[in-house]
Coordinates of C-alpha atoms and ligand atoms in Angstrom, one line a residue:
E1 CA 0.0 0.0 0.0
K2 CA 3.0 2.2 0.2
G3 CA 2.8 2.4 -3.5
G4 CA 6.5 2.7 -4.2
W5 CA 7.2 5.2 -1.3
S6 CA 10.0 4.3 1.1
S7 CA 7.7 4.9 4.1
F8 CA 4.1 5.7 4.9
M9 CA 5.3 9.0 6.4
V10 CA 6.9 10.3 3.3
K11 CA 3.8 9.2 1.3
E12 CA 1.5 11.0 3.8
I13 CA 3.6 14.2 3.8
T14 CA 3.4 14.2 0.0
E15 CA -0.3 13.7 0.1
Q16 CA -0.9 16.9 2.1
P17 CA -2.1 19.1 -0.8
E18 CA -4.7 16.4 -1.6
A19 CA -5.7 16.1 2.0
V20 CA -6.4 19.8 2.1
A21 CA -8.3 19.8 -1.2
K22 CA -10.5 16.9 -0.2
T23 CA -11.3 18.4 3.2
L24 CA -12.4 21.6 1.4
L25 CA -14.4 19.8 -1.3
G26 CA -18.1 20.7 -1.3
R27 CA -17.7 22.8 1.9
A28 CA -16.0 25.9 0.5
V29 CA -17.9 26.8 -2.7
D30 CA -18.3 30.1 -4.5
G31 CA -16.7 32.1 -1.7
E32 CA -19.0 30.6 1.0
V33 CA -18.6 28.0 3.6
H34 CA -21.4 25.5 4.5
L35 CA -20.9 22.6 6.9
Q36 CA -24.1 20.6 6.5
E37 CA -22.8 18.4 9.3
L38 CA -23.5 21.2 11.8
E39 CA -27.2 21.0 11.2
A40 CA -27.2 18.3 13.8
I41 CA -26.4 21.0 16.3
G42 CA -28.7 23.6 14.7
A43 CA -28.2 27.2 13.6
D44 CA -29.9 28.7 16.7
A45 CA -27.6 26.7 19.1
L46 CA -24.6 27.8 17.0
K47 CA -25.6 31.4 17.3
D48 CA -25.8 31.0 21.1
V49 CA -22.3 29.6 21.5
E50 CA -20.5 31.7 24.1
R51 CA -17.3 29.7 24.4
I52 CA -15.4 27.0 22.5
V53 CA -13.2 24.5 24.2
I54 CA -11.0 22.4 21.9
V55 CA -9.7 19.2 23.3
G56 CA -7.2 16.8 21.8
A57 CA -3.9 15.0 22.5
G58 CA -0.5 15.3 20.8
T59 CA -0.6 16.7 17.3
A60 CA -4.4 17.1 17.5
N61 CA -3.9 19.5 20.4
Y62 CA -1.5 21.6 18.4
S63 CA -4.0 21.8 15.5
G64 CA -6.4 23.3 18.0
L65 CA -3.8 25.7 19.4
L66 CA -3.2 26.9 15.8
A67 CA -6.9 27.2 14.8
K68 CA -7.7 29.2 18.0
Y69 CA -6.0 32.3 16.5
A70 CA -8.2 32.2 13.4
I71 CA -11.5 31.2 15.1
E72 CA -11.2 33.9 17.6
A73 CA -10.3 36.5 15.0
W74 CA -13.2 35.5 12.7
T75 CA -16.0 34.8 15.3
R76 CA -14.9 36.8 18.4
I77 CA -15.9 33.7 20.4
P78 CA -13.4 33.0 23.1
V79 CA -11.6 29.7 22.4
E80 CA -9.7 27.6 24.9
V81 CA -7.5 24.7 23.9
E82 CA -6.9 22.0 26.4
L83 CA -5.2 18.6 26.5
S84 CA -8.0 16.1 26.6
H85 CA -6.4 14.2 29.4
E86 CA -6.3 17.3 31.7
F87 CA -9.8 18.5 30.8
R88 CA -12.2 16.4 33.0
Y89 CA -10.0 16.3 36.1
R90 CA -10.3 20.0 36.9
D91 CA -14.1 20.5 37.1
P92 CA -14.2 22.6 33.9
I93 CA -17.0 25.2 33.6
L94 CA -19.5 23.9 31.0
T95 CA -22.9 25.2 30.0
P96 CA -25.3 24.5 27.1
N97 CA -23.6 27.4 25.3
T98 CA -20.2 25.9 25.5
L99 CA -19.2 24.1 22.4
V100 CA -16.6 21.4 23.1
V101 CA -14.7 20.5 19.9
S102 CA -12.7 17.3 20.1
I103 CA -10.0 16.6 17.6
S104 CA -8.8 13.1 16.8
Q105 CA -7.3 11.5 13.7
S106 CA -8.3 8.0 14.8
G107 CA -11.4 8.9 16.7
E108 CA -10.5 6.3 19.3
T109 CA -8.0 8.0 21.6
M110 CA -9.3 7.1 25.1
D111 CA -8.3 10.4 26.7
T112 CA -10.2 12.4 24.1
L113 CA -13.2 10.1 24.2
M114 CA -13.5 10.5 28.0
A115 CA -13.3 14.3 27.6
V116 CA -16.2 14.2 25.1
K117 CA -18.3 12.0 27.3
Y118 CA -17.6 14.3 30.3
A119 CA -18.6 17.3 28.2
S120 CA -21.9 15.7 27.1
E121 CA -22.7 14.5 30.6
N122 CA -22.1 18.0 31.9
G123 CA -24.4 19.7 29.5
A124 CA -22.1 21.1 26.8
R125 CA -22.6 20.6 23.1
T126 CA -20.0 18.4 21.4
L127 CA -18.5 18.4 17.9
S128 CA -15.9 16.0 16.7
I129 CA -13.3 16.7 14.1
C130 CA -12.2 13.2 13.0
N131 CA -10.4 11.4 10.1
T132 CA -11.9 8.0 10.6
Q133 CA -15.5 7.3 9.5
G134 CA -17.7 5.8 12.1
A135 CA -15.1 5.9 14.9
T136 CA -16.2 6.0 18.6
I137 CA -15.6 9.7 19.3
P138 CA -17.8 11.0 16.4
R139 CA -20.5 8.5 17.6
E140 CA -20.4 10.0 21.0
S141 CA -20.6 13.6 19.7
D142 CA -23.6 15.7 18.8
A143 CA -22.1 16.4 15.3
V144 CA -19.0 15.4 13.4
V145 CA -17.0 17.2 10.7
Y146 CA -14.8 14.6 9.0
T147 CA -11.4 15.5 7.7
H148 CA -10.8 13.7 4.4
A149 CA -7.1 13.2 4.6
G150 CA -7.4 9.5 3.8
P151 CA -6.0 6.7 6.0
E152 CA -3.0 7.8 8.0
V153 CA -0.7 4.9 8.8
A154 CA 2.6 6.4 10.1
V155 CA 2.4 7.0 13.8
A156 CA 3.6 10.6 13.5
S157 CA 0.7 12.6 12.2
T158 CA 1.2 14.9 9.2
K159 CA -1.6 15.1 6.6
A160 CA -4.2 14.6 9.4
F161 CA -2.8 17.7 11.1
V162 CA -3.2 20.0 8.2
A163 CA -6.6 18.6 7.4
Q164 CA -7.6 19.2 11.1
V165 CA -6.6 22.8 10.9
V166 CA -8.5 23.3 7.6
A167 CA -11.6 21.7 9.1
L168 CA -11.3 24.0 12.1
Y169 CA -10.9 27.0 9.8
L170 CA -14.1 25.9 8.0
L171 CA -15.8 25.6 11.4
G172 CA -14.7 29.2 12.2
L173 CA -16.0 30.5 8.8
H174 CA -19.3 28.6 9.2
L175 CA -19.8 30.2 12.7
A176 CA -18.8 33.6 11.3
T177 CA -21.4 33.2 8.6
V178 CA -24.3 32.2 10.9
R179 CA -23.4 34.8 13.5
G180 CA -22.6 37.6 11.0
S181 CA -19.2 38.4 12.6
M182 CA -17.5 38.7 9.2
S183 CA -18.5 40.3 5.9
A184 CA -19.3 38.0 2.9
A185 CA -16.3 39.6 1.1
A186 CA -13.9 38.8 4.0
I187 CA -15.2 35.2 4.1
A188 CA -14.7 34.9 0.3
D189 CA -11.1 36.1 0.7
V190 CA -10.3 33.4 3.2
V191 CA -12.0 30.8 1.0
E192 CA -9.7 31.9 -1.8
D193 CA -6.7 31.6 0.5
L194 CA -7.7 28.1 1.5
Q195 CA -8.2 27.1 -2.1
Q196 CA -4.7 28.2 -3.0
L197 CA -3.1 26.1 -0.2
P198 CA -2.8 22.8 -2.1
E199 CA -0.7 24.5 -4.9
Q200 CA 1.4 26.4 -2.4
M201 CA 2.0 23.2 -0.5
E202 CA 3.3 21.5 -3.7
T203 CA 5.8 24.4 -4.0
V204 CA 7.1 23.7 -0.4
L205 CA 7.3 20.0 -1.1
K206 CA 9.7 20.6 -3.9
Q207 CA 12.3 21.5 -1.3
H208 CA 12.4 18.0 0.1
E209 CA 15.9 17.3 -1.3
T210 CA 17.4 20.4 0.2
I211 CA 15.9 19.5 3.6
T212 CA 17.2 15.9 3.2
Q213 CA 20.7 17.3 2.9
L214 CA 20.3 19.5 5.9
A215 CA 19.1 16.6 8.0
G216 CA 22.0 14.5 6.7
W217 CA 24.5 17.0 8.0
M218 CA 22.7 17.0 11.3
A219 CA 22.4 13.3 12.0
D220 CA 24.5 13.6 15.2
T221 CA 22.5 16.4 16.7
R222 CA 21.5 15.9 20.3
S223 CA 19.1 18.7 20.8
V224 CA 17.1 21.1 18.6
L225 CA 15.1 24.2 19.6
F226 CA 12.1 25.6 17.7
L227 CA 10.9 29.2 17.9
G228 CA 7.7 30.7 16.6
R229 CA 5.4 33.5 17.3
H230 CA 1.6 33.9 16.9
V231 CA 0.5 31.1 14.5
G232 CA 4.2 30.2 14.2
F233 CA 4.2 29.1 17.9
P234 CA 2.1 26.0 17.5
V235 CA 4.1 25.2 14.4
A236 CA 7.3 25.3 16.6
L237 CA 5.6 22.9 19.0
E238 CA 4.6 20.6 16.3
G239 CA 8.1 20.6 14.7
A240 CA 9.6 19.7 18.1
L241 CA 7.1 16.9 18.6
K242 CA 7.8 15.3 15.2
L243 CA 11.5 15.3 16.0
K244 CA 10.9 13.7 19.5
E245 CA 8.5 11.1 18.1
I246 CA 10.5 9.7 15.2
A247 CA 14.1 10.8 15.6
Y248 CA 14.4 10.5 19.4
I249 CA 16.1 13.8 19.6
H250 CA 15.5 16.2 22.5
A251 CA 13.5 19.0 21.0
E252 CA 11.6 21.9 22.5
G253 CA 9.3 24.4 20.9
F254 CA 9.0 27.9 22.3
A255 CA 7.1 31.1 21.8
A256 CA 9.7 33.5 20.5
G257 CA 8.6 36.2 22.9
E258 CA 9.4 33.8 25.7
L259 CA 13.1 33.6 24.7
K260 CA 14.4 36.2 27.1
H261 CA 12.3 34.7 29.9
G262 CA 14.2 31.5 30.0
P263 CA 15.0 29.6 26.9
I264 CA 17.9 31.9 25.8
A265 CA 19.9 30.3 28.6
L266 CA 19.9 27.1 26.5
I267 CA 21.6 28.8 23.6
E268 CA 25.3 27.9 23.3
P269 CA 27.6 27.8 20.3
G270 CA 26.4 25.3 17.7
V271 CA 22.9 24.6 19.1
P272 CA 20.5 24.3 16.1
V273 CA 17.5 26.5 16.3
F274 CA 14.6 26.5 13.8
V275 CA 12.8 29.8 13.6
V276 CA 9.4 30.2 12.0
V277 CA 9.4 33.8 10.8
P278 CA 6.2 35.7 10.1
S279 CA 5.7 37.5 6.8
P280 CA 7.5 40.8 6.5
R281 CA 4.2 42.1 5.3
D282 CA 2.7 41.5 8.7
P283 CA 1.1 44.7 9.9
D284 CA 1.7 44.0 13.6
S285 CA 5.5 44.1 13.0
L286 CA 5.9 40.7 14.6
H287 CA 8.4 40.0 11.8
K288 CA 10.8 42.7 13.2
K289 CA 10.5 41.2 16.6
V290 CA 11.3 37.7 15.4
V291 CA 14.2 38.9 13.4
S292 CA 15.6 40.6 16.5
N293 CA 15.2 37.2 18.4
I294 CA 17.2 35.7 15.6
Q295 CA 19.9 38.3 16.1
E296 CA 20.0 37.5 19.8
I297 CA 20.4 33.8 19.4
R298 CA 22.9 34.2 16.5
A299 CA 25.0 36.5 18.7
R300 CA 25.3 33.6 21.2
G301 CA 26.5 31.2 18.5
A302 CA 23.2 29.3 17.6
R303 CA 23.0 27.6 14.3
V304 CA 20.0 29.4 12.8
L305 CA 17.7 27.5 10.5
V306 CA 15.0 29.9 9.2
I307 CA 11.6 29.2 7.6
A308 CA 10.7 32.5 6.0
E309 CA 8.6 34.0 3.3
Q310 CA 10.1 33.8 -0.2
G311 CA 12.1 37.0 -0.8
D312 CA 12.4 38.0 2.9
A313 CA 15.8 39.7 2.7
A314 CA 15.9 40.8 6.4
V315 CA 16.6 37.2 7.6
L316 CA 19.5 36.5 5.2
P317 CA 22.4 38.2 7.2
Y318 CA 21.6 36.1 10.3
A319 CA 20.5 32.7 8.9
D320 CA 22.7 29.7 8.4
V321 CA 20.0 28.1 6.3
V322 CA 16.8 29.7 4.8
I323 CA 13.9 27.5 3.8
P324 CA 11.6 29.8 1.8
V325 CA 7.8 29.3 1.7
P326 CA 5.4 31.0 -0.8
L327 CA 3.6 34.2 0.0
A328 CA 0.4 33.4 1.9
S329 CA -2.0 35.1 4.2
K330 CA -1.4 35.1 7.9
F331 CA -3.5 32.1 8.8
M332 CA -2.3 30.0 5.9
E333 CA 1.4 30.6 6.5
P334 CA 1.6 28.0 9.4
L335 CA 0.2 25.3 7.1
L336 CA 3.1 25.8 4.8
A337 CA 5.8 26.4 7.4
V338 CA 5.0 23.0 9.1
I339 CA 5.9 21.0 6.0
P340 CA 9.7 21.6 6.1
L341 CA 9.7 20.6 9.8
Q342 CA 7.9 17.4 9.1
I343 CA 10.4 16.6 6.3
F344 CA 13.3 17.5 8.5
A345 CA 12.1 15.0 11.2
L346 CA 11.5 12.3 8.6
E347 CA 14.9 12.7 7.0
L348 CA 16.8 13.0 10.2
A349 CA 15.2 9.9 11.6
S350 CA 16.0 8.2 8.2
A351 CA 19.6 9.4 8.4
K352 CA 19.8 7.7 11.8
G353 CA 18.5 4.5 10.3
L354 CA 15.2 4.5 12.3
D355 CA 11.8 3.1 11.4
V356 CA 10.0 6.3 10.8
D357 CA 6.5 4.7 10.5
Q358 CA 6.7 2.8 13.8
P359 CA 8.8 4.7 16.3
R360 CA 9.6 2.9 19.5
N361 CA 7.2 3.1 22.5
L362 CA 4.4 4.9 20.5
A363 CA 1.1 3.7 19.1
K364 CA -0.9 5.3 16.4
S365 CA -4.0 5.3 18.5
V366 CA -3.8 5.1 22.3
T367 CA -7.0 3.4 23.4
V368 CA -6.1 3.2 27.1
E369 CA -6.0 6.0 29.6
Ligands
LIG1 C1 -0.7 9.8 20.0 C2 0.0 9.6 18.6 O1 -0.5 8.7 20.8 O2 -2.0 10.2 19.8 C3 0.1 11.1 18.1 O3 1.3 9.1 18.8 C4 -1.3 11.6 17.9 O4 0.7 11.0 16.8 C5 -2.1 11.5 19.2 O5 -1.2 12.9 17.6 C6 -3.6 11.8 19.1 O6 -4.2 10.8 18.2 P1 -5.6 11.0 17.6 O7 -5.9 9.8 16.8 O8 -6.5 11.2 18.7 O9 -5.5 12.2 16.7

C-alpha cells in the first residue's frame, strides 16, 4: 500500500495538498462555507455559543492551538484549547452554550473520548473533528466534521494535522457566517486563500531534497530548539514533537517572545534553532520582533535555520540556512511552514536508520487511559 514510497510517512507528507483539497471539497464553494454536518447542532444553538473549548492530544492538540488564532479573529468567540487528558480532572466550567470541539485522527483516543463523554454529561454541546469514518468519538458527539485526509498509517501525524486545521478553519468560517461576525467579502477572501493552499504546499514539497541534505548533516545532533510567534508558535511545538517522536532527539518548541524569559539560557555555540518567521508584510511588526530574536540567538552562536517567506531579505544576514515558503495570508502561513519541519524530522530519523513509521514506544492510537 506504500505504492513505491519508502515509508508511509513520506507518502503522507506528500499527500498533504490532496488532504487539504479533499477536506475543502463541497464545503467551501463560491466564496462561501457551509458545513451541513453542523445542522445536527442547529443554527440557533450555534448562534448562542458563548465559548469554544477544543480538546485533543499530541498533534491534535497543536492543530487546536493553531486554529484558535483564526477562530477567535473571525468569530470573536473565546476559544480555549486543552489537552484532553487534563480536561475532565479539573471540574471545567460547562454550559449548554459551551461548544466542546474534540480533535482526533483515529477517533479512538481514550483520553479524548473520555473528555467528550464528560462534556456531554455535563451539558455542553459536542462536535468532533475526525479522520476515521464511524469511529467512537464521532459516535459519542452531537455532530462530526470529517477530515478527508485519507487513511494515515505512520504513527507521527502529518496530513491529518493539516486537514484538522483546515476543518477547524471551516468551522470558524461557518460560525462567522451564521453569526454575522465577518462580511461576505472577507469570508470569500479566506476561502480563496484556502483554495490556494494545495498548490502552495506543492511548492514547499519541492524542497524535500534540500531539507534531506540539511538533515543528513545534522544526523549527530543531540538537541534542537524551535521558535515561533503567533501562529508560528504551534508550528514550533509541532516541529519539536515530530523530532521527538521519530528521531528520538531532544526538541523543544518555544514562543519566540518567551526567549528572554528562560530559553535563551539554553543557547550555546552550535545549538541548532529553527525559527518560523512571520511574513515581513505583517502589519503587527511581529516580523521585526522575530528577526531581533534571531539576532539575539545568533550572537550567542546558535546555528539558525530559518523558515521565512520567499524574498524575505531581512533574515538573510543572520541565517545559516533559509527555507523559503510562498507568500500566503497570515492564517495559511503555518500550514506551509510546518511541512519543512515534518520533512526534517522524517529525514533526520531516516539518516539515523530508524523506522519512521513505527517509532519505539508509540502507538498510532492510544485506546487506554
Ligand atoms: C498519539 C499519537 O498517541 O496520539 C500522536 O502518537 C497523535 O501522533 C495523538 O497525535 C492523538 O491521536 P488522535 O488519533 O486522537 O488524533
